[in-house]
Short mmCIF file of C-alpha atoms and ligand atoms in Angstrom, two decimals:
data_model
loop_
_atom_site.label_atom_id
_atom_site.label_comp_id
_atom_site.label_asym_id
_atom_site.label_seq_id
_atom_site.Cartn_x
_atom_site.Cartn_y
_atom_site.Cartn_z
CA MET A 1 -2.05 28.66 -15.27
CA GLY A 2 -5.43 29.72 -13.14
CA ARG A 3 -6.06 28.74 -9.92
CA LYS A 4 -8.59 25.68 -10.08
CA ILE A 5 -7.38 21.80 -10.30
CA THR A 6 -9.45 18.94 -11.22
CA LEU A 7 -9.11 15.55 -9.53
CA ILE A 8 -10.64 12.60 -10.42
CA GLY A 9 -11.16 10.21 -7.52
CA ALA A 10 -11.43 10.64 -3.80
CA GLY A 11 -10.15 7.64 -2.16
CA LEU A 12 -7.28 7.85 0.14
CA THR A 13 -4.99 10.13 -2.28
CA GLY A 14 -7.37 12.33 -3.36
CA PRO A 15 -8.64 14.12 -0.71
CA LEU A 16 -4.82 14.24 0.90
CA LEU A 17 -3.46 15.70 -2.14
CA ALA A 18 -6.46 18.47 -2.52
CA THR A 19 -5.50 19.43 0.86
CA TYR A 20 -1.78 20.04 -0.19
CA LEU A 21 -2.96 21.89 -3.20
CA THR A 22 -5.14 24.48 -1.18
CA GLN A 23 -1.96 25.21 0.85
CA HIS A 24 -0.66 26.60 -2.21
CA GLY A 25 -4.02 28.81 -3.09
CA TYR A 26 -5.54 26.43 -5.33
CA GLU A 27 -9.25 25.73 -5.51
CA VAL A 28 -9.67 21.83 -6.02
CA ASP A 29 -12.83 20.05 -7.54
CA ILE A 30 -12.83 16.21 -6.88
CA TYR A 31 -15.24 14.25 -8.81
CA GLU A 32 -15.87 10.45 -6.92
CA ARG A 33 -17.71 7.70 -8.47
CA ARG A 34 -18.97 6.45 -5.26
CA SER A 35 -21.44 7.69 -2.99
CA ASP A 36 -20.70 9.67 -0.04
CA MET A 37 -19.61 7.02 2.87
CA ARG A 38 -19.84 9.43 5.33
CA LYS A 39 -23.65 9.41 4.80
CA GLU A 40 -24.18 5.99 3.63
CA THR A 41 -22.81 2.25 4.55
CA ILE A 42 -20.73 1.52 1.87
CA SER A 43 -17.71 -0.27 1.47
CA ALA A 44 -14.62 2.15 0.99
CA GLY A 45 -13.52 -0.80 -1.53
CA ARG A 46 -10.38 -2.98 -1.29
CA SER A 47 -9.06 -3.81 1.82
CA ILE A 48 -10.94 -3.23 5.21
CA ASN A 49 -7.53 -1.99 7.22
CA LEU A 50 -4.06 -1.34 6.03
CA ALA A 51 -0.45 -0.90 7.79
CA MET A 52 0.56 2.64 7.48
CA SER A 53 4.25 3.53 8.14
CA VAL A 54 6.89 6.33 8.19
CA ARG A 55 5.68 7.62 4.40
CA GLY A 56 2.22 7.62 5.23
CA ILE A 57 2.40 8.98 8.74
CA GLN A 58 4.73 11.95 7.04
CA ALA A 59 2.30 13.03 4.73
CA LEU A 60 -0.47 13.16 7.37
CA LYS A 61 1.68 15.12 9.54
CA GLU A 62 2.39 17.69 6.77
CA VAL A 63 -1.37 18.11 6.17
CA GLY A 64 -1.94 18.40 9.98
CA ILE A 65 -4.55 15.36 10.33
CA TYR A 66 -2.13 12.92 12.26
CA GLU A 67 -3.03 14.05 15.32
CA LYS A 68 -6.72 12.78 14.85
CA ILE A 69 -5.72 9.59 13.18
CA LYS A 70 -3.10 8.42 15.46
CA PRO A 71 -5.82 7.39 18.09
CA LEU A 72 -7.57 5.28 16.04
CA THR A 73 -4.20 3.45 14.93
CA ILE A 74 -2.79 -0.06 16.73
CA PRO A 75 0.49 -0.41 16.54
CA MET A 76 1.86 -3.64 15.31
CA LYS A 77 5.53 -4.64 16.65
CA GLY A 78 6.31 -7.43 14.19
CA ARG A 79 4.73 -10.50 12.17
CA MET A 80 3.52 -13.27 14.19
CA ILE A 81 4.36 -16.22 12.63
CA HIS A 82 1.85 -19.48 12.91
CA GLY A 83 3.30 -22.68 12.28
CA LEU A 84 1.50 -25.84 10.80
CA ASN A 85 1.54 -26.96 14.37
CA GLY A 86 0.01 -24.26 16.02
CA SER A 87 2.95 -22.89 17.59
CA THR A 88 3.73 -18.98 17.12
CA HIS A 89 6.78 -16.55 17.27
CA LEU A 90 6.92 -12.93 17.12
CA GLN A 91 9.94 -11.69 14.37
CA PRO A 92 10.25 -7.81 15.31
CA TYR A 93 10.06 -5.59 12.59
CA GLY A 94 12.73 -3.28 13.60
CA GLN A 95 15.25 -3.53 16.83
CA LYS A 96 14.11 0.62 17.80
CA GLU A 97 11.27 1.02 20.01
CA GLU A 98 9.54 3.46 17.37
CA GLU A 99 9.87 0.88 14.83
CA VAL A 100 6.43 -0.65 14.49
CA ILE A 101 3.94 -0.02 11.74
CA TYR A 102 -0.09 0.74 12.29
CA SER A 103 -2.70 -1.06 11.78
CA VAL A 104 -5.61 1.55 10.48
CA SER A 105 -9.09 1.44 9.26
CA ARG A 106 -9.38 2.51 5.54
CA ALA A 107 -12.89 3.83 5.63
CA THR A 108 -12.11 5.68 8.74
CA LEU A 109 -9.13 7.65 7.24
CA ASN A 110 -10.92 7.96 3.87
CA MET A 111 -13.41 9.60 5.63
CA GLU A 112 -11.22 11.93 8.00
CA LEU A 113 -9.30 12.52 4.72
CA MET A 114 -12.53 13.98 3.07
CA SER A 115 -13.82 16.23 5.95
CA LEU A 116 -10.42 17.63 6.67
CA ALA A 117 -10.40 18.36 2.64
CA GLU A 118 -14.09 19.89 2.73
CA GLU A 119 -13.19 21.99 6.16
CA THR A 120 -10.63 23.99 3.98
CA GLY A 121 -13.50 25.82 1.94
CA LYS A 122 -11.68 25.21 -0.68
CA ILE A 123 -12.02 21.77 -1.87
CA ARG A 124 -15.64 20.63 -3.46
CA ILE A 125 -16.06 16.78 -3.81
CA TYR A 126 -18.79 15.50 -6.07
CA PHE A 127 -20.06 11.86 -5.39
CA ASN A 128 -21.43 9.55 -7.72
CA GLN A 129 -19.74 11.31 -10.71
CA LYS A 130 -17.65 8.61 -12.49
CA CYS A 131 -15.23 9.88 -15.21
CA THR A 132 -15.91 7.98 -18.48
CA HIS A 133 -13.19 9.71 -20.73
CA VAL A 134 -10.68 12.72 -20.84
CA ASP A 135 -10.28 14.52 -23.90
CA LEU A 136 -6.70 15.83 -23.45
CA ASP A 137 -6.83 17.93 -26.67
CA LYS A 138 -9.76 19.62 -25.83
CA LYS A 139 -9.04 20.07 -21.78
CA ARG A 140 -12.78 18.28 -21.39
CA PHE A 141 -13.87 15.49 -19.28
CA ASN A 142 -16.95 13.37 -19.48
CA ILE A 143 -19.06 12.15 -15.92
CA LEU A 144 -21.52 9.50 -15.81
CA ASN A 145 -23.69 9.49 -12.52
CA GLU A 146 -24.38 5.44 -12.62
CA SER A 147 -27.47 5.94 -10.41
CA THR A 148 -29.51 8.39 -12.51
CA GLY A 149 -27.30 7.66 -15.65
CA GLU A 150 -26.91 11.54 -16.43
CA GLU A 151 -24.13 12.42 -18.34
CA SER A 152 -22.45 15.25 -18.18
CA ASP A 153 -19.01 17.47 -19.63
CA HIS A 154 -17.14 19.95 -17.99
CA SER A 155 -13.44 21.59 -18.71
CA PHE A 156 -10.36 21.59 -16.81
CA GLN A 157 -6.82 23.28 -16.77
CA LEU A 158 -4.98 20.58 -15.22
CA ILE A 159 -6.68 17.28 -14.39
CA ILE A 160 -5.18 14.63 -11.80
CA GLY A 161 -5.70 11.15 -12.04
CA VAL A 162 -5.97 9.69 -8.43
CA ASP A 163 -8.55 7.29 -9.56
CA GLY A 164 -7.03 3.57 -8.39
CA SER A 165 -5.71 1.27 -10.27
CA ALA A 166 -8.23 1.12 -12.78
CA SER A 167 -7.79 4.71 -13.46
CA ALA A 168 -9.83 6.16 -16.55
CA VAL A 169 -7.81 9.23 -16.35
CA ARG A 170 -4.89 6.97 -17.17
CA ASN A 171 -6.31 5.04 -19.79
CA SER A 172 -7.31 8.18 -21.71
CA MET A 173 -3.51 9.10 -21.41
CA VAL A 174 -2.57 6.17 -22.68
CA ASP A 175 -4.81 6.29 -25.41
CA ARG A 176 -3.50 9.62 -26.88
CA GLY A 177 0.16 7.62 -27.04
CA LYS A 178 3.71 8.63 -25.41
CA ILE A 179 2.89 6.73 -22.04
CA GLN A 180 4.05 3.49 -21.77
CA PHE A 181 2.00 1.40 -19.45
CA THR A 182 1.88 -2.30 -18.31
CA ASP A 183 -0.86 -3.90 -15.85
CA LYS A 184 0.71 -7.34 -14.60
CA PRO A 185 -1.49 -9.39 -13.02
CA LEU A 186 -0.03 -11.59 -10.09
CA GLY A 187 -2.24 -14.65 -11.04
CA HIS A 188 -3.25 -14.61 -7.23
CA GLY A 189 -5.97 -12.78 -5.44
CA TYR A 190 -7.58 -12.18 -1.83
CA LYS A 191 -10.35 -12.99 0.22
CA GLU A 192 -11.26 -10.97 3.49
CA LEU A 193 -12.43 -13.13 6.72
CA THR A 194 -13.09 -11.97 10.13
CA ILE A 195 -11.90 -12.98 13.74
CA PRO A 196 -14.46 -11.28 15.60
CA PRO A 197 -13.89 -10.25 19.37
CA SER A 198 -14.27 -13.33 22.06
CA GLU A 199 -17.66 -13.70 23.74
CA THR A 200 -16.17 -11.19 26.87
CA GLY A 201 -15.17 -8.66 23.98
CA GLU A 202 -11.35 -9.19 23.60
CA PHE A 203 -9.10 -9.70 21.11
CA GLN A 204 -8.52 -13.23 20.14
CA LEU A 205 -5.07 -13.04 18.84
CA GLU A 206 -2.05 -10.57 20.16
CA PRO A 207 -3.33 -7.48 19.34
CA ASN A 208 0.11 -5.59 18.57
CA ALA A 209 1.45 -7.94 15.49
CA LEU A 210 0.19 -8.66 12.02
CA HIS A 211 -0.26 -12.23 12.11
CA ILE A 212 0.66 -14.24 9.49
CA TRP A 213 0.21 -18.02 8.43
CA PRO A 214 2.80 -18.79 5.77
CA ARG A 215 2.14 -21.78 3.69
CA GLY A 216 4.43 -21.90 0.66
CA LYS A 217 2.34 -20.91 -2.48
CA PHE A 218 -0.42 -18.95 -0.45
CA MET A 219 -0.59 -17.43 3.17
CA LEU A 220 -3.20 -15.85 5.60
CA ILE A 221 -2.66 -12.60 7.01
CA ALA A 222 -4.62 -10.85 9.61
CA LEU A 223 -4.69 -7.16 11.34
CA PRO A 224 -6.10 -5.80 14.42
CA ASN A 225 -9.27 -3.32 14.32
CA MET A 226 -9.86 -1.02 16.98
CA ASP A 227 -13.05 -2.95 17.80
CA ARG A 228 -11.02 -5.92 18.90
CA SER A 229 -11.75 -8.00 15.73
CA PHE A 230 -9.22 -9.15 13.20
CA THR A 231 -9.57 -8.62 9.43
CA CYS A 232 -7.98 -12.07 7.75
CA THR A 233 -6.88 -11.73 4.37
CA LEU A 234 -6.34 -15.06 2.81
CA PHE A 235 -3.87 -14.55 -0.52
CA PHE A 236 -4.42 -17.58 -2.76
CA PRO A 237 -3.88 -18.73 -6.52
CA MET A 238 -6.72 -17.70 -8.73
CA GLU A 239 -6.50 -21.15 -10.79
CA GLY A 240 -4.82 -24.48 -10.23
CA GLU A 241 -5.14 -27.19 -8.03
CA THR A 242 -5.41 -25.29 -4.40
CA SER A 243 -6.83 -21.85 -5.83
CA PHE A 244 -10.12 -19.97 -5.55
CA ALA A 245 -11.20 -21.81 -8.53
CA THR A 246 -11.12 -24.97 -7.07
CA VAL A 247 -11.66 -24.49 -3.39
CA ASN A 248 -15.39 -23.78 -3.88
CA SER A 249 -17.83 -25.65 -1.55
CA LYS A 250 -18.12 -25.95 2.04
CA GLU A 251 -16.28 -29.19 2.52
CA LYS A 252 -13.43 -27.58 0.44
CA ILE A 253 -13.27 -24.39 2.14
CA ILE A 254 -13.22 -26.39 5.78
CA SER A 255 -10.73 -28.96 4.43
CA LEU A 256 -8.16 -26.17 3.34
CA PHE A 257 -8.30 -24.46 6.70
CA GLU A 258 -8.20 -27.65 8.32
CA ALA A 259 -5.13 -28.61 6.90
CA TYR A 260 -3.16 -25.40 6.73
CA PHE A 261 -4.72 -22.94 9.22
CA PRO A 262 -6.30 -25.01 12.11
CA ASP A 263 -5.54 -23.01 15.04
CA SER A 264 -7.71 -20.23 13.12
CA ILE A 265 -10.79 -22.36 12.40
CA SER A 266 -12.40 -22.06 15.73
CA ILE A 267 -12.00 -18.25 15.84
CA LEU A 268 -13.13 -17.55 12.17
CA ASN A 269 -16.96 -17.82 13.16
CA ARG A 270 -18.71 -17.54 9.72
CA LEU A 271 -15.47 -18.89 7.82
CA THR A 272 -17.75 -20.87 4.93
CA GLU A 273 -20.40 -17.89 4.47
CA GLU A 274 -17.71 -15.24 4.60
CA TYR A 275 -15.68 -17.33 1.90
CA ARG A 276 -18.36 -17.65 0.04
CA THR A 277 -20.00 -14.56 0.17
CA ASN A 278 -17.36 -11.67 0.45
CA PRO A 279 -16.18 -10.80 -3.30
CA THR A 280 -12.48 -12.43 -4.63
CA GLY A 281 -10.32 -9.25 -5.06
CA ILE A 282 -7.77 -9.53 -7.81
CA LEU A 283 -4.03 -7.86 -7.46
CA GLY A 284 -1.79 -6.67 -9.74
CA SER A 285 1.15 -4.21 -10.72
CA VAL A 286 0.77 -1.04 -12.73
CA TYR A 287 3.86 0.04 -14.74
CA CYS A 288 3.64 3.81 -16.02
CA ASP A 289 5.80 5.98 -17.60
CA PRO A 290 5.85 8.80 -17.78
CA TRP A 291 3.32 9.76 -15.09
CA HIS A 292 2.22 13.27 -16.72
CA LEU A 293 1.30 14.63 -20.08
CA GLY A 294 2.69 18.36 -20.80
CA ASP A 295 1.02 20.71 -18.26
CA SER A 296 -2.25 19.35 -18.36
CA ALA A 297 -2.72 15.86 -16.63
CA VAL A 298 -0.70 13.97 -14.10
CA LEU A 299 -1.58 10.51 -12.05
CA LEU A 300 -0.50 9.93 -8.58
CA GLY A 301 -1.27 6.58 -6.42
CA ASP A 302 -2.58 3.33 -7.48
CA ALA A 303 -3.62 5.13 -10.86
CA ALA A 304 0.35 5.59 -11.54
CA HIS A 305 1.92 2.59 -9.63
CA ALA A 306 -0.88 0.00 -7.94
CA VAL A 307 1.61 -2.22 -6.27
CA VAL A 308 0.54 -5.74 -4.79
CA PRO A 309 -0.27 -5.27 -1.03
CA PHE A 310 2.92 -7.49 0.34
CA PHE A 311 5.33 -4.49 1.54
CA GLY A 312 1.87 -3.13 2.89
CA GLN A 313 3.29 0.46 1.03
CA GLY A 314 0.57 1.09 -1.77
CA MET A 315 -1.15 3.85 0.60
CA ASN A 316 2.31 4.96 2.13
CA ALA A 317 3.68 5.17 -1.60
CA SER A 318 0.83 7.25 -2.77
CA PHE A 319 0.84 9.73 -0.07
CA GLN A 320 4.35 10.08 -0.68
CA ASP A 321 3.74 11.14 -3.94
CA CYS A 322 1.73 13.67 -2.62
CA THR A 323 4.79 14.64 -0.26
CA VAL A 324 7.01 15.09 -3.55
CA LEU A 325 4.75 16.97 -5.65
CA ASN A 326 4.46 19.38 -2.66
CA GLY A 327 8.04 19.67 -2.55
CA LEU A 328 8.15 20.51 -5.98
CA MET A 329 5.44 22.75 -6.10
CA ILE A 330 7.39 24.92 -3.20
CA GLU A 331 10.11 24.64 -5.31
CA HIS A 332 8.57 25.59 -8.80
CA GLY A 333 5.63 27.87 -7.55
CA ASP A 334 3.10 28.00 -10.70
CA ASP A 335 5.38 26.51 -13.44
CA TRP A 336 3.53 22.82 -13.77
CA LYS A 337 5.25 22.25 -17.03
CA THR A 338 8.57 21.99 -14.88
CA ILE A 339 6.85 20.85 -11.78
CA LEU A 340 5.11 17.61 -13.78
CA ASN A 341 8.22 16.71 -15.70
CA GLU A 342 10.38 16.78 -12.75
CA PHE A 343 7.62 14.55 -10.72
CA SER A 344 7.94 11.99 -13.61
CA GLN A 345 11.61 12.17 -13.96
CA LEU A 346 12.16 11.91 -10.07
CA HIS A 347 9.48 9.90 -8.92
CA VAL A 348 8.61 7.25 -11.79
CA LYS A 349 11.78 5.29 -10.88
CA ASN A 350 10.51 4.96 -7.22
CA GLY A 351 6.86 3.65 -8.34
CA HIS A 352 8.87 1.10 -10.30
CA ALA A 353 10.92 0.11 -7.39
CA ILE A 354 8.20 -0.24 -4.77
CA ALA A 355 5.99 -2.18 -7.61
CA ASN A 356 9.05 -4.72 -7.42
CA MET A 357 10.00 -4.80 -4.17
CA ALA A 358 6.50 -5.65 -3.15
CA LEU A 359 6.48 -8.88 -5.68
CA GLU A 360 9.73 -10.27 -3.90
CA ASN A 361 8.08 -9.51 -0.57
CA TYR A 362 5.17 -11.88 -1.42
CA ILE A 363 7.74 -14.71 -1.54
CA GLU A 364 9.44 -13.81 1.84
CA MET A 365 6.12 -13.65 3.42
CA ARG A 366 4.40 -16.70 2.14
CA ASP A 367 7.37 -18.84 1.82
CA LYS A 368 10.50 -17.79 3.65
CA VAL A 369 9.79 -16.35 6.98
CA ASN A 370 9.45 -19.56 8.92
CA ASP A 371 12.46 -21.28 7.48
CA SER A 372 15.70 -21.67 9.60
CA GLN A 373 17.99 -20.00 6.89
CA TYR A 374 15.47 -16.98 6.61
CA ARG A 375 16.08 -16.64 10.34
CA ILE A 376 20.11 -16.78 10.21
CA ARG A 377 19.96 -14.35 7.67
CA ARG A 378 17.56 -11.56 9.77
CA LYS A 379 19.99 -12.01 12.90
CA LEU A 380 22.92 -11.06 10.84
CA GLU A 381 20.82 -8.32 9.32
CA LEU A 382 20.32 -6.69 12.57
CA ALA A 383 23.71 -7.34 13.81
CA LEU A 384 24.94 -5.83 10.99
CA GLU A 385 22.48 -2.70 11.35
CA ASN A 386 24.05 -2.74 14.81
CA GLN A 387 27.80 -2.44 13.76
CA PHE A 388 27.03 -0.20 11.10
CA PRO A 389 24.37 1.72 12.14
CA ASP A 390 24.23 4.78 9.43
CA ARG A 391 25.25 2.35 6.60
CA PHE A 392 23.85 -0.92 7.04
CA ILE A 393 19.77 -0.36 7.29
CA PRO A 394 17.62 -3.60 6.53
CA ARG A 395 15.54 -3.22 3.66
CA TYR A 396 12.23 -3.82 5.35
CA SER A 397 13.38 -0.60 7.67
CA MET A 398 14.42 1.40 4.93
CA VAL A 399 11.14 0.99 3.37
CA SER A 400 8.70 1.45 6.30
CA PHE A 401 10.66 3.47 8.78
CA HIS A 402 12.82 5.94 6.82
CA GLN A 403 11.92 8.26 3.52
CA ILE A 404 15.15 6.84 1.52
CA PRO A 405 13.45 7.08 -2.04
CA TYR A 406 12.57 3.45 -2.87
CA SER A 407 14.79 3.30 -5.84
CA LYS A 408 17.69 3.73 -3.56
CA VAL A 409 16.43 1.25 -0.98
CA TYR A 410 16.15 -1.28 -4.30
CA LYS A 411 19.64 -0.67 -4.85
CA ARG A 412 21.11 -0.57 -1.45
CA GLY A 413 18.94 -3.78 -0.87
CA ASN A 414 20.57 -5.60 -3.26
CA LEU A 415 24.14 -4.46 -2.20
CA GLN A 416 23.40 -5.68 0.99
CA LEU A 417 21.89 -8.95 0.13
CA LYS A 418 25.37 -9.76 -1.75
CA ILE A 419 27.27 -8.33 1.70
CA ILE A 420 25.12 -11.21 3.58
CA GLU A 421 25.97 -13.93 0.86
CA ALA A 422 29.51 -13.12 1.24
CA LEU A 423 29.55 -13.38 5.46
CA LEU A 424 27.35 -16.58 5.04
CA ASP A 425 30.21 -17.91 2.71
CA LEU A 426 32.49 -17.52 5.48
CA ASP A 427 30.18 -18.50 8.35
CA PRO A 428 27.10 -20.21 7.34
CA ASN A 429 25.70 -19.69 10.87
CA GLY A 430 25.81 -15.87 10.28
CA LYS A 431 27.70 -15.51 13.50
CA THR A 432 30.86 -14.06 12.31
CA ILE A 433 31.08 -10.47 10.83
CA ASP A 434 34.61 -9.80 9.02
CA ARG A 435 34.30 -6.11 9.38
CA VAL A 436 37.19 -5.33 6.66
CA LEU A 437 35.18 -7.24 4.18
CA VAL A 438 31.79 -5.42 5.07
CA GLU A 439 33.64 -2.20 4.90
CA LYS A 440 34.92 -2.82 1.64
CA MET A 441 31.72 -3.84 0.22
CA LEU A 442 29.71 -0.95 1.50
CA ASN A 443 32.50 1.63 0.19
C1 FAD B 1 -5.77 -6.21 -0.48
C2 FAD B 1 -5.24 -5.01 -0.09
C3 FAD B 1 -4.52 -4.62 0.75
C4 FAD B 1 -3.56 -3.50 1.24
N1 FAD B 1 -2.93 -3.16 2.04
C5 FAD B 1 -2.27 -2.03 2.20
C6 FAD B 1 -1.33 -1.80 3.37
O1 FAD B 1 -1.42 -2.38 4.39
N2 FAD B 1 -0.81 -0.54 3.35
C7 FAD B 1 -0.58 0.23 2.31
O2 FAD B 1 0.00 0.88 2.07
N3 FAD B 1 -1.11 -0.05 0.97
C8 FAD B 1 -2.26 -1.05 1.46
N4 FAD B 1 -2.92 -1.36 0.22
C9 FAD B 1 -2.59 -0.48 -1.17
C10 FAD B 1 -3.95 0.57 -0.91
O3 FAD B 1 -5.04 0.30 -0.85
C11 FAD B 1 -3.65 1.63 -2.38
O4 FAD B 1 -1.99 1.72 -2.66
C12 FAD B 1 -4.43 2.81 -1.80
O5 FAD B 1 -5.62 2.70 -1.67
C13 FAD B 1 -4.37 4.07 -3.15
O6 FAD B 1 -5.08 4.98 -3.05
P1 FAD B 1 -5.77 5.50 -4.45
O7 FAD B 1 -6.45 7.14 -3.87
O8 FAD B 1 -4.61 5.87 -5.25
O9 FAD B 1 -6.62 4.48 -5.16
P2 FAD B 1 -7.99 4.24 -4.26
O10 FAD B 1 -8.17 4.16 -3.08
O11 FAD B 1 -8.47 2.85 -4.81
O12 FAD B 1 -9.10 5.63 -4.65
C14 FAD B 1 -9.53 5.45 -5.92
C15 FAD B 1 -10.89 6.29 -5.84
O13 FAD B 1 -11.27 6.52 -6.94
C16 FAD B 1 -12.36 6.45 -7.52
N5 FAD B 1 -12.83 6.24 -9.05
C17 FAD B 1 -12.32 4.98 -9.19
N6 FAD B 1 -12.35 5.29 -11.20
C18 FAD B 1 -13.24 6.60 -10.83
C19 FAD B 1 -13.42 7.04 -12.21
N7 FAD B 1 -13.92 6.59 -13.28
N8 FAD B 1 -14.17 8.26 -11.72
C20 FAD B 1 -14.17 8.86 -10.76
N9 FAD B 1 -13.71 8.15 -9.32
C21 FAD B 1 -13.28 7.03 -9.58
C22 FAD B 1 -12.80 4.99 -6.68
O14 FAD B 1 -14.34 5.04 -6.27
C23 FAD B 1 -11.83 5.35 -5.27
O15 FAD B 1 -12.61 6.16 -4.34
C24 FAD B 1 -3.73 -2.48 0.35
C25 FAD B 1 -4.33 -2.73 -1.34
C26 FAD B 1 -5.36 -4.43 -1.43
C27 FAD B 1 -6.15 -4.31 -2.34
#
């Protein structure tokens, strides 16, 4: 094929992927629906900040941007759990010093990735260009400029859909058939709120932690920002007795927070105003198989596998997609038929696995982290990691601090769960480790 590739979407994945592609000699055109956020103050969409971990960092290192981003991140060592009575305790994410995750601003990261891409001189980003349809047989796609109403159509050789969870490229691929696709709404949505810096300009909560107020059917979380504010996210049912549908007045918002998040009210300065004016985001999981069509179209990032945000992995998984595709390009050169075929064969199962694990983690975060059984299990998990360092790695650590494919993590995690159950059957306090039993189950 020729040396030009077309990307739809300049969110987090698009410019990163484009940069990888230029390293293989390609020129890349990116069509982005929004205007250029480096020139106008517009929201980067979705969340304000994100948790970045090893899979994301690895990709940033590979394209040579990590050193620029690292100073803009805040390490988070663990979950700071806020009890109903205002008590707090830190649950470390790992037991090694380097086992931390990092809070990063989505907008800063997105802008840096776009600038890095443009600096290659081989990538052009066209803004205000919404892809409305892709004709995969004729290899043409339609663009609408939503501000001027102007329409245009263009040809492509290879088109890559990095246009997020509502992907237009994916819709066209699904319409053409042969691609299985499900979009499973979670039934819960999210609302972002702000804890500003104190009057003296300080963080109002411990900065090196991801704060969680777990409340059973819903939760509030907070991640630190470089300006010493925190962005809080309320994850909450869309419908039902206590939900976005019912908590819809100033009085109800205040009683919700007084009842469930009392220690946050005094620091959420604009609670009722932000709750009422900030949009309610919807959440869901996208399962798609395969991710490609012949040698002419492929999906990466949320377009291929949008996941709910409870493992902090959507972006990390999307960046890992780029690393995996890059590996296949190194292996197969210009043979896109093989590259794309192997990409789906190798990696679709990983997308499905992280989607499932992220759903499971919602229950853990909102419901379990504060219960005594969970804490016994967690201690046992860490003790097992110490005793069997290369063979037993807690699932959270495998996902966040290792690059083991998610589908393997999922399988290993389930086996490890069985080991924990077996040990707890022998000693419900989780203090005794029967090494022979563990060895037997691990083999
Ligand atoms: C509340 C929340 C919290 C999250 N927290 C984390 C976290 O802590 N850690 C983590 O790793 N991930 C997190 N994620 C997930 C992360 O945001 C996504 O996985 C990531 O943004 C995926 O990148 P992407 O480029 O594939 O999609 P996006 O970032 O959504 O980018 C898609 C781009 O395509 C453009 N576009 C869309 N349609 C069209 C079209 N038709 N034509 C042209 N352009 C188009 C969009 O404008 C956008 O710029 C979170 C998500 C949410 C909702």
